[in-house]
Coordinates of C-alpha atoms in Angstrom, one line a residue:
M943 CA 0.2 0.1 -0.1
E944 CA 0.7 3.6 -0.6
L945 CA 0.2 6.5 1.2
T946 CA -0.5 10.1 -0.3
Y947 CA -0.4 12.9 2.3
G948 CA -1.0 16.7 2.3
R949 CA -4.2 18.5 1.4
H950 CA -3.0 19.7 -2.0
A951 CA -1.7 16.1 -3.0
V952 CA -4.8 14.2 -1.8
E953 CA -6.6 16.5 -3.3
A954 CA -4.9 16.2 -6.7
M955 CA -5.2 12.3 -6.4
L956 CA -8.7 12.4 -5.8
S957 CA -9.1 14.4 -9.2
H958 CA -6.7 12.1 -11.3
D959 CA -6.3 8.9 -9.9
V960 CA -9.2 6.9 -8.4
S961 CA -8.3 3.5 -9.7
G962 CA -7.5 0.7 -7.7
E963 CA -8.4 0.5 -3.7
M964 CA -8.1 3.5 -1.9
A965 CA -9.2 4.9 1.8
L966 CA -9.3 8.6 3.0
F967 CA -8.3 9.2 6.4
F968 CA -8.6 12.5 8.1
Q969 CA -8.3 14.6 11.3
E970 CA -11.8 14.3 13.2
N971 CA -13.6 17.2 13.8
R972 CA -12.8 19.2 11.0
K973 CA -15.7 20.7 9.2
D974 CA -13.9 23.7 7.4
E975 CA -14.9 24.2 3.7
R976 CA -11.7 22.4 2.1
T977 CA -12.1 19.4 4.6
L978 CA -15.8 19.3 3.4
Q979 CA -14.6 19.4 -0.5
I980 CA -12.1 16.6 0.2
L981 CA -14.5 14.6 1.7
E982 CA -17.6 15.3 -1.0
Q983 CA -14.9 14.4 -3.6
A984 CA -14.1 10.9 -1.9
E985 CA -18.0 10.3 -1.2
H986 CA -18.3 10.6 -4.8
H987 CA -15.8 8.0 -6.0
Q988 CA -17.3 5.6 -3.1
I989 CA -13.9 6.0 -1.5
P990 CA -14.3 4.7 2.4
I991 CA -13.8 7.6 4.6
H992 CA -12.0 7.1 8.3
P993 CA -12.1 10.1 11.1
V994 CA -9.0 9.7 12.9
S995 CA -7.2 11.3 15.8
R996 CA -4.2 13.5 14.8
T997 CA -2.1 11.2 16.7
V998 CA -3.2 8.0 14.4
L999 CA -2.0 10.7 11.0
D1000 CA 0.9 11.3 12.9
E1001 CA 2.1 7.6 13.3
M1002 CA 0.9 6.7 9.7
T1003 CA 3.0 9.5 8.5
D1004 CA 5.9 8.9 10.7
G1005 CA 5.6 12.6 12.1
T1006 CA 5.7 14.0 8.5
R1007 CA 3.4 17.0 8.2
H1008 CA 0.4 16.1 6.7
Q1009 CA -2.2 18.8 6.8
G1010 CA -4.8 16.2 8.6
F1011 CA -5.3 14.1 5.5
V1012 CA -3.6 10.9 4.3
L1013 CA -5.1 9.0 1.2
R1014 CA -4.0 5.4 1.3
C1015 CA -4.1 3.3 -1.8
A1016 CA -2.8 0.3 -3.4
N1017 CA 0.5 1.0 -5.3
P1018 CA -0.5 2.4 -8.5
E1019 CA 0.9 1.1 -11.7
P1020 CA 2.5 4.2 -13.6
I1021 CA -0.1 6.1 -15.8
W1022 CA 2.6 7.2 -18.1
Q1023 CA 4.9 4.6 -20.0
P1024 CA 8.0 5.2 -22.1
D1025 CA 6.1 4.8 -25.1
H1026 CA 3.8 7.7 -24.5
L1027 CA 6.8 10.2 -24.9
P1028 CA 6.8 10.6 -28.5
H1029 CA 2.7 10.8 -28.6
L1030 CA 3.4 13.7 -26.1
V1031 CA 6.1 15.4 -28.4
D1032 CA 4.0 15.0 -31.4
N1033 CA 0.7 16.1 -30.3
A1034 CA 2.0 19.0 -28.2
T1035 CA -0.1 22.1 -29.0
E1036 CA 3.7 24.1 -29.1
P1037 CA 7.1 23.3 -29.3
A1038 CA 7.6 20.6 -26.8
L1039 CA 9.4 21.2 -23.5
L1040 CA 10.4 18.3 -21.7
L1041 CA 12.5 18.2 -18.3
I1042 CA 14.8 15.5 -18.1
L1043 CA 16.6 14.5 -15.0
D1044 CA 19.7 12.5 -14.7
G1045 CA 19.9 10.7 -11.6
V1046 CA 18.1 13.0 -9.1
Q1047 CA 17.6 11.0 -5.9
D1048 CA 16.1 13.3 -3.2
P1049 CA 12.2 13.3 -3.0
H1050 CA 12.1 17.1 -2.1
N1051 CA 14.2 18.1 -5.5
L1052 CA 12.0 16.0 -7.3
G1053 CA 8.8 17.2 -6.2
A1054 CA 10.1 20.7 -6.8
C1055 CA 11.1 19.9 -10.1
L1056 CA 7.5 18.6 -11.1
R1057 CA 5.9 22.0 -9.3
S1058 CA 8.4 24.1 -11.5
A1059 CA 7.7 22.1 -14.6
D1060 CA 3.9 22.2 -14.0
G1061 CA 4.0 26.2 -13.4
A1062 CA 6.3 26.6 -16.6
G1063 CA 3.8 24.5 -18.5
A1064 CA 6.2 21.6 -19.5
H1065 CA 4.8 18.6 -21.5
A1066 CA 6.5 15.9 -19.3
V1067 CA 9.2 15.3 -16.9
V1068 CA 11.3 12.2 -17.6
S1069 CA 13.8 10.5 -15.3
P1070 CA 15.6 7.0 -15.7
R1071 CA 13.9 4.0 -13.4
N1072 CA 17.0 3.1 -11.8
R1073 CA 19.6 5.1 -9.5
A1074 CA 16.7 7.9 -9.2
V1075 CA 13.9 8.8 -7.0
G1076 CA 10.5 7.7 -8.2
L1077 CA 6.7 9.2 -7.1
T1078 CA 7.0 8.4 -3.5
P1079 CA 4.8 10.1 -0.8
A1080 CA 7.1 12.5 -0.1
V1081 CA 7.3 13.6 -3.4
R1082 CA 4.0 13.8 -3.9
K1083 CA 3.3 16.1 -1.0
V1084 CA 6.0 18.6 -2.1
A1085 CA 4.9 18.6 -5.6
S1086 CA 1.6 19.7 -4.0
G1087 CA -0.5 18.3 -7.0
A1088 CA 2.1 18.6 -9.7
A1089 CA 3.1 15.0 -9.3
E1090 CA -0.7 14.3 -11.1
S1091 CA -0.9 17.4 -13.4
V1092 CA 2.6 16.8 -14.8
P1093 CA 3.4 13.4 -16.9
F1094 CA 6.1 11.9 -15.1
I1095 CA 7.6 9.0 -17.3
Q1096 CA 10.5 6.7 -15.9
I1097 CA 12.8 5.4 -18.8
V1098 CA 15.0 2.5 -18.9
N1099 CA 17.8 3.9 -21.5
L1100 CA 18.7 7.7 -21.2
V1101 CA 20.9 7.6 -23.8
R1102 CA 18.6 5.8 -26.0
T1103 CA 15.6 8.2 -25.4
L1104 CA 17.8 11.2 -26.1
D1105 CA 18.4 9.5 -29.0
E1106 CA 14.8 9.1 -30.0
L1107 CA 14.0 12.6 -29.1
R1108 CA 16.6 14.0 -31.2
A1109 CA 14.9 12.1 -34.4
K1110 CA 11.9 13.8 -33.6
E1111 CA 13.9 17.3 -34.1
V1112 CA 13.8 18.3 -30.5
K1113 CA 17.1 19.8 -29.0
I1114 CA 19.0 18.4 -26.2
V1115 CA 20.1 21.0 -23.8
G1116 CA 22.5 20.0 -21.0
L1117 CA 23.1 22.1 -18.1
A1118 CA 26.5 22.1 -16.9
S1119 CA 29.0 24.1 -14.9
E1120 CA 31.7 23.9 -16.9
A1121 CA 29.9 25.0 -20.3
D1122 CA 31.4 27.9 -22.1
Q1123 CA 27.7 29.4 -23.6
S1124 CA 25.2 30.7 -21.0
L1125 CA 21.8 29.8 -20.8
Y1126 CA 20.9 33.3 -22.0
D1127 CA 23.2 33.1 -25.3
I1128 CA 21.2 30.1 -27.0
D1129 CA 18.1 30.2 -28.9
L1130 CA 15.2 28.1 -26.7
T1131 CA 12.1 29.0 -28.8
G1132 CA 12.3 25.4 -30.7
P1133 CA 10.9 22.1 -29.1
I1134 CA 13.5 21.7 -26.3
A1135 CA 14.7 18.7 -23.7
L1136 CA 16.1 20.2 -21.0
V1137 CA 18.8 17.7 -19.2
L1138 CA 19.8 18.4 -15.8
G1139 CA 22.0 16.2 -13.5
G1140 CA 21.8 14.6 -10.2
E1141 CA 22.8 16.3 -6.9
E1142 CA 26.2 15.1 -6.4
K1143 CA 27.8 14.4 -10.1
G1144 CA 25.9 16.5 -12.5
L1145 CA 25.5 15.0 -15.9
R1146 CA 26.8 11.8 -16.4
R1147 CA 29.7 11.6 -19.1
L1148 CA 27.6 9.7 -21.7
T1149 CA 24.5 12.0 -21.0
R1150 CA 26.5 14.8 -21.4
E1151 CA 28.3 13.6 -24.8
N1152 CA 24.5 13.2 -26.2
C1153 CA 23.5 16.9 -25.4
D1154 CA 22.9 19.0 -28.4
H1155 CA 24.4 22.0 -26.4
L1156 CA 25.7 22.2 -23.0
V1157 CA 24.6 25.7 -21.2
R1158 CA 25.9 27.2 -17.6
L1159 CA 24.0 29.4 -15.4
P1160 CA 26.3 32.6 -14.6
M1161 CA 27.1 32.7 -11.1
L1162 CA 28.3 36.2 -9.6
G1163 CA 29.0 34.9 -5.9
A1164 CA 31.3 32.4 -4.2
T1165 CA 29.3 29.2 -4.8
E1166 CA 29.6 27.3 -8.0
S1167 CA 26.4 25.7 -8.6
L1168 CA 22.6 25.7 -7.5
N1169 CA 20.3 23.5 -6.1
V1170 CA 18.9 21.1 -9.0
S1171 CA 15.4 22.3 -8.5
V1172 CA 16.4 25.5 -8.4
A1173 CA 18.0 25.4 -11.6
A1174 CA 15.5 23.7 -13.2
G1175 CA 13.1 26.6 -12.3
I1176 CA 15.2 29.4 -13.4
C1177 CA 16.0 27.5 -16.9
L1178 CA 12.3 26.3 -17.6
Y1179 CA 11.0 30.0 -17.4
E1180 CA 13.8 31.5 -19.5
I1181 CA 12.5 29.0 -21.8
R1182 CA 9.2 30.2 -21.4
R1183 CA 10.1 33.8 -21.8
Q1184 CA 11.6 33.3 -24.7
R1185 CA 8.7 31.6 -26.4
G1186 CA 6.6 34.3 -24.3
M1187 CA 4.1 33.0 -21.9
P1188 CA 0.8 32.1 -23.2
P1189 CA -2.5 33.7 -21.3
Q1190 CA -3.2 32.2 -18.0
K1191 CA -6.6 30.1 -17.8
D1192 CA -6.8 30.9 -14.0
P1193 CA -5.5 34.0 -11.7
I1194 CA -2.5 32.5 -9.7
P1195 CA -2.9 33.6 -6.0
S1196 CA 0.1 35.6 -4.7
L1197 CA -0.1 33.7 -1.5
D1198 CA -0.6 30.2 -0.5
P1199 CA -4.4 30.0 0.7
D1200 CA -3.7 29.2 4.1
I1201 CA -1.4 32.1 4.9
E1202 CA -3.6 34.3 2.8
D1203 CA -6.8 33.1 5.0
V1204 CA -4.5 34.0 8.0
M1205 CA -4.0 37.4 7.2
Q1206 CA -7.4 38.2 6.3
K1207 CA -8.8 37.3 9.9
D1208 CA -6.0 38.9 11.4
V1209 CA -6.9 42.0 9.3
T1210 CA -10.6 42.0 9.7
S1211 CA -10.4 41.1 13.4
E1212 CA -8.2 43.9 14.7
N1213 CA -10.6 46.4 13.0
N1214 CA -14.1 44.8 13.8
I1215 CA -15.0 44.1 10.3
P1216 CA -17.0 40.8 9.9
E1217 CA -15.1 38.6 7.6
D1218 CA -18.0 38.0 4.9
A1219 CA -18.9 41.6 5.2
V1220 CA -16.0 42.9 3.0
L1221 CA -13.5 42.2 0.2
K1222 CA -10.0 42.2 1.3
D1223 CA -9.2 45.2 -0.4
D1224 CA -11.9 47.2 0.9
V1225 CA -10.9 46.5 4.0
L1226 CA -7.1 47.7 3.5
E1227 CA -8.7 50.7 2.1
D1228 CA -10.5 51.5 4.6
I1229 CA -7.9 51.1 7.2
A1230 CA -5.6 53.6 5.3
L1231 CA -8.3 56.3 4.8
E1232 CA -9.1 55.6 8.4
N1233 CA -5.3 56.3 9.6
V1234 CA -5.1 59.3 7.1
A1235 CA -8.1 60.9 8.5
S1236 CA -7.2 60.6 12.1
E1237 CA -3.8 61.6 11.8
N1238 CA -5.0 64.9 9.4
V1239 CA -7.9 65.7 11.8
I1240 CA -10.2 65.4 8.8
P1241 CA -13.0 64.1 9.8
K1242 CA -14.2 60.8 7.3
N1243 CA -17.7 62.1 6.6
D1244 CA -16.8 65.3 5.6
A1245 CA -15.0 64.5 2.2
S1246 CA -15.5 61.4 0.0
E1247 CA -13.1 58.8 -0.6
D1248 CA -11.1 59.7 -3.5
D1249 CA -10.8 63.3 -1.6
R1250 CA -9.3 61.4 1.2
L1251 CA -7.3 59.1 -1.3
E1252 CA -5.9 62.6 -2.5
D1253 CA -5.2 63.7 1.1
I1254 CA -2.7 60.4 1.3
V1255 CA -0.8 61.8 -1.8
S1256 CA -0.9 65.5 -0.8
G1257 CA -0.4 64.9 3.3
D1258 CA 1.5 68.3 3.4
T1259 CA -1.4 70.2 2.2
A1260 CA -3.7 68.2 5.0
L1261 CA -1.5 69.3 7.5
E1262 CA -1.3 73.0 6.8
D1263 CA -5.1 73.1 6.5
V1264 CA -4.7 71.8 10.1
I1265 CA -2.3 74.4 11.3
L1266 CA -4.4 77.0 9.8
E1267 CA -7.5 76.0 11.5
D1268 CA -5.8 75.8 14.7
F1269 CA -4.3 79.7 14.4
V1270 CA -6.9 81.5 12.1
L1271 CA -9.2 82.9 14.9
D1272 CA -10.6 85.5 12.8
D1273 CA -11.0 86.5 8.8
A1274 CA -8.7 89.8 9.7
I1275 CA -5.5 87.1 9.8
S1276 CA -3.8 85.8 6.3
E1277 CA -2.4 82.4 5.8
D1278 CA 1.4 83.9 5.7
D1279 CA 0.7 85.6 9.2
V1280 CA -0.4 82.4 10.6
L1281 CA 2.5 80.7 9.3
E1282 CA 5.0 83.5 10.7
D1283 CA 3.5 83.0 14.1
V1284 CA 4.0 79.1 13.9
A1285 CA 7.4 79.9 13.1
H1286 CA 8.1 82.1 15.8
E1287 CA 6.3 79.9 18.6
D1288 CA 8.7 77.3 17.2
A1289 CA 11.7 79.4 18.1
D1290 CA 10.4 80.2 21.6
S1291 CA 10.0 76.8 22.5
E1292 CA 13.4 75.9 21.5
R1293 CA 14.8 78.7 23.3

C-alpha cells in the first residue's frame, strides 16, 4: 500500500487517479470548507472515509506534516509509460518542452522540479527508472498536486531516449557548470529537452556527450552551482520567457491559501469587521483612509473617498490646513501671518 498525504496532494489524487483500492483518513472534528470538499470528492468516488485522531495520522506518516489528510491506496501502476513520450511530443500544441533529470535522488528535489515543470507548462518530466527517486509519498507532498498534473515518465535507457527525441527534432540542452555558453545566449524557442544532472555528480559522461548543447547558469558569487530544483525553475522559465507566456487560464494567488486566510482574519478581527462583509481590498483601503483621516484631523464623513485618497498623496496640504484651522481666529489674519506665528512659536519653544 502507498500513502499520499497533504491537502493539495490528496485533492490532486482524488481528481486525477481514483483507480484501485483507496481509503481516506482525515483528522476528526474538522468541518472547514476545504475538508468538506475533499470528503465530497471521496464520497463521489465511493472511497471509504475514516475520521481519526491527529496522533493516528502522525503515526501513519512517521511524523511528517500531513495537514490532516492521508490517502491510502494500492501501489498504483504508473499512468505514463516510456512509449507515451513520442506521442506527447507529436501532439503538443506548441514546441515540446521536456524536463529530463539524470539521477535526481532526493524526493524534495523531484517534487520541487515537478512543481516548477507544472508552473512553466512542461509537457513531461523524464527520469531513469534506476538510481533515481520515483513518485514517493514525499515527492507527491512536495509537488503539491503537480505529480498528478504533469506526466512523469520513468525510462530504462536515457541515452536511447535522447536519441529518439533528437530524431523528432527536439534540441537536447544540458546544464553543466563547465560549459562555455550561457543559458541566456542560446535560442530556446524550438522543441527543447532540458537535461539536468543529479545532486552530487551532475550530468553523467554519456549524458553530457549526447547533448546537442551544453549551457551554464552565470554564477556571480562564491558558490559554483545551484540546487537542481532551483536551476530547473530558472531554466524552464527562461525557455518560457523566450517563447512568450501564453494567456493564463486561471489567476494565480500571490500567497499560499492558508497564509492568505490567516492574514485576512487578522485584518478583519483587529478592525472589528465581519469577515464575510467586505472584500479584502475594501478592508485594507478603509484602514488606510481611517489612518489618514485621524492623523490629519479630518472627519471621515466630511470628504469623499477620492478626496481622502488624494490627501494621502498631498499630506503636506492637509497638515497645512490643520495648522491654519488652529491659528486662524478671525478673517483678519492672513495665512502668511499664521505661518509666521507658527515659526515664531517654534523658535520660542526651542529657547
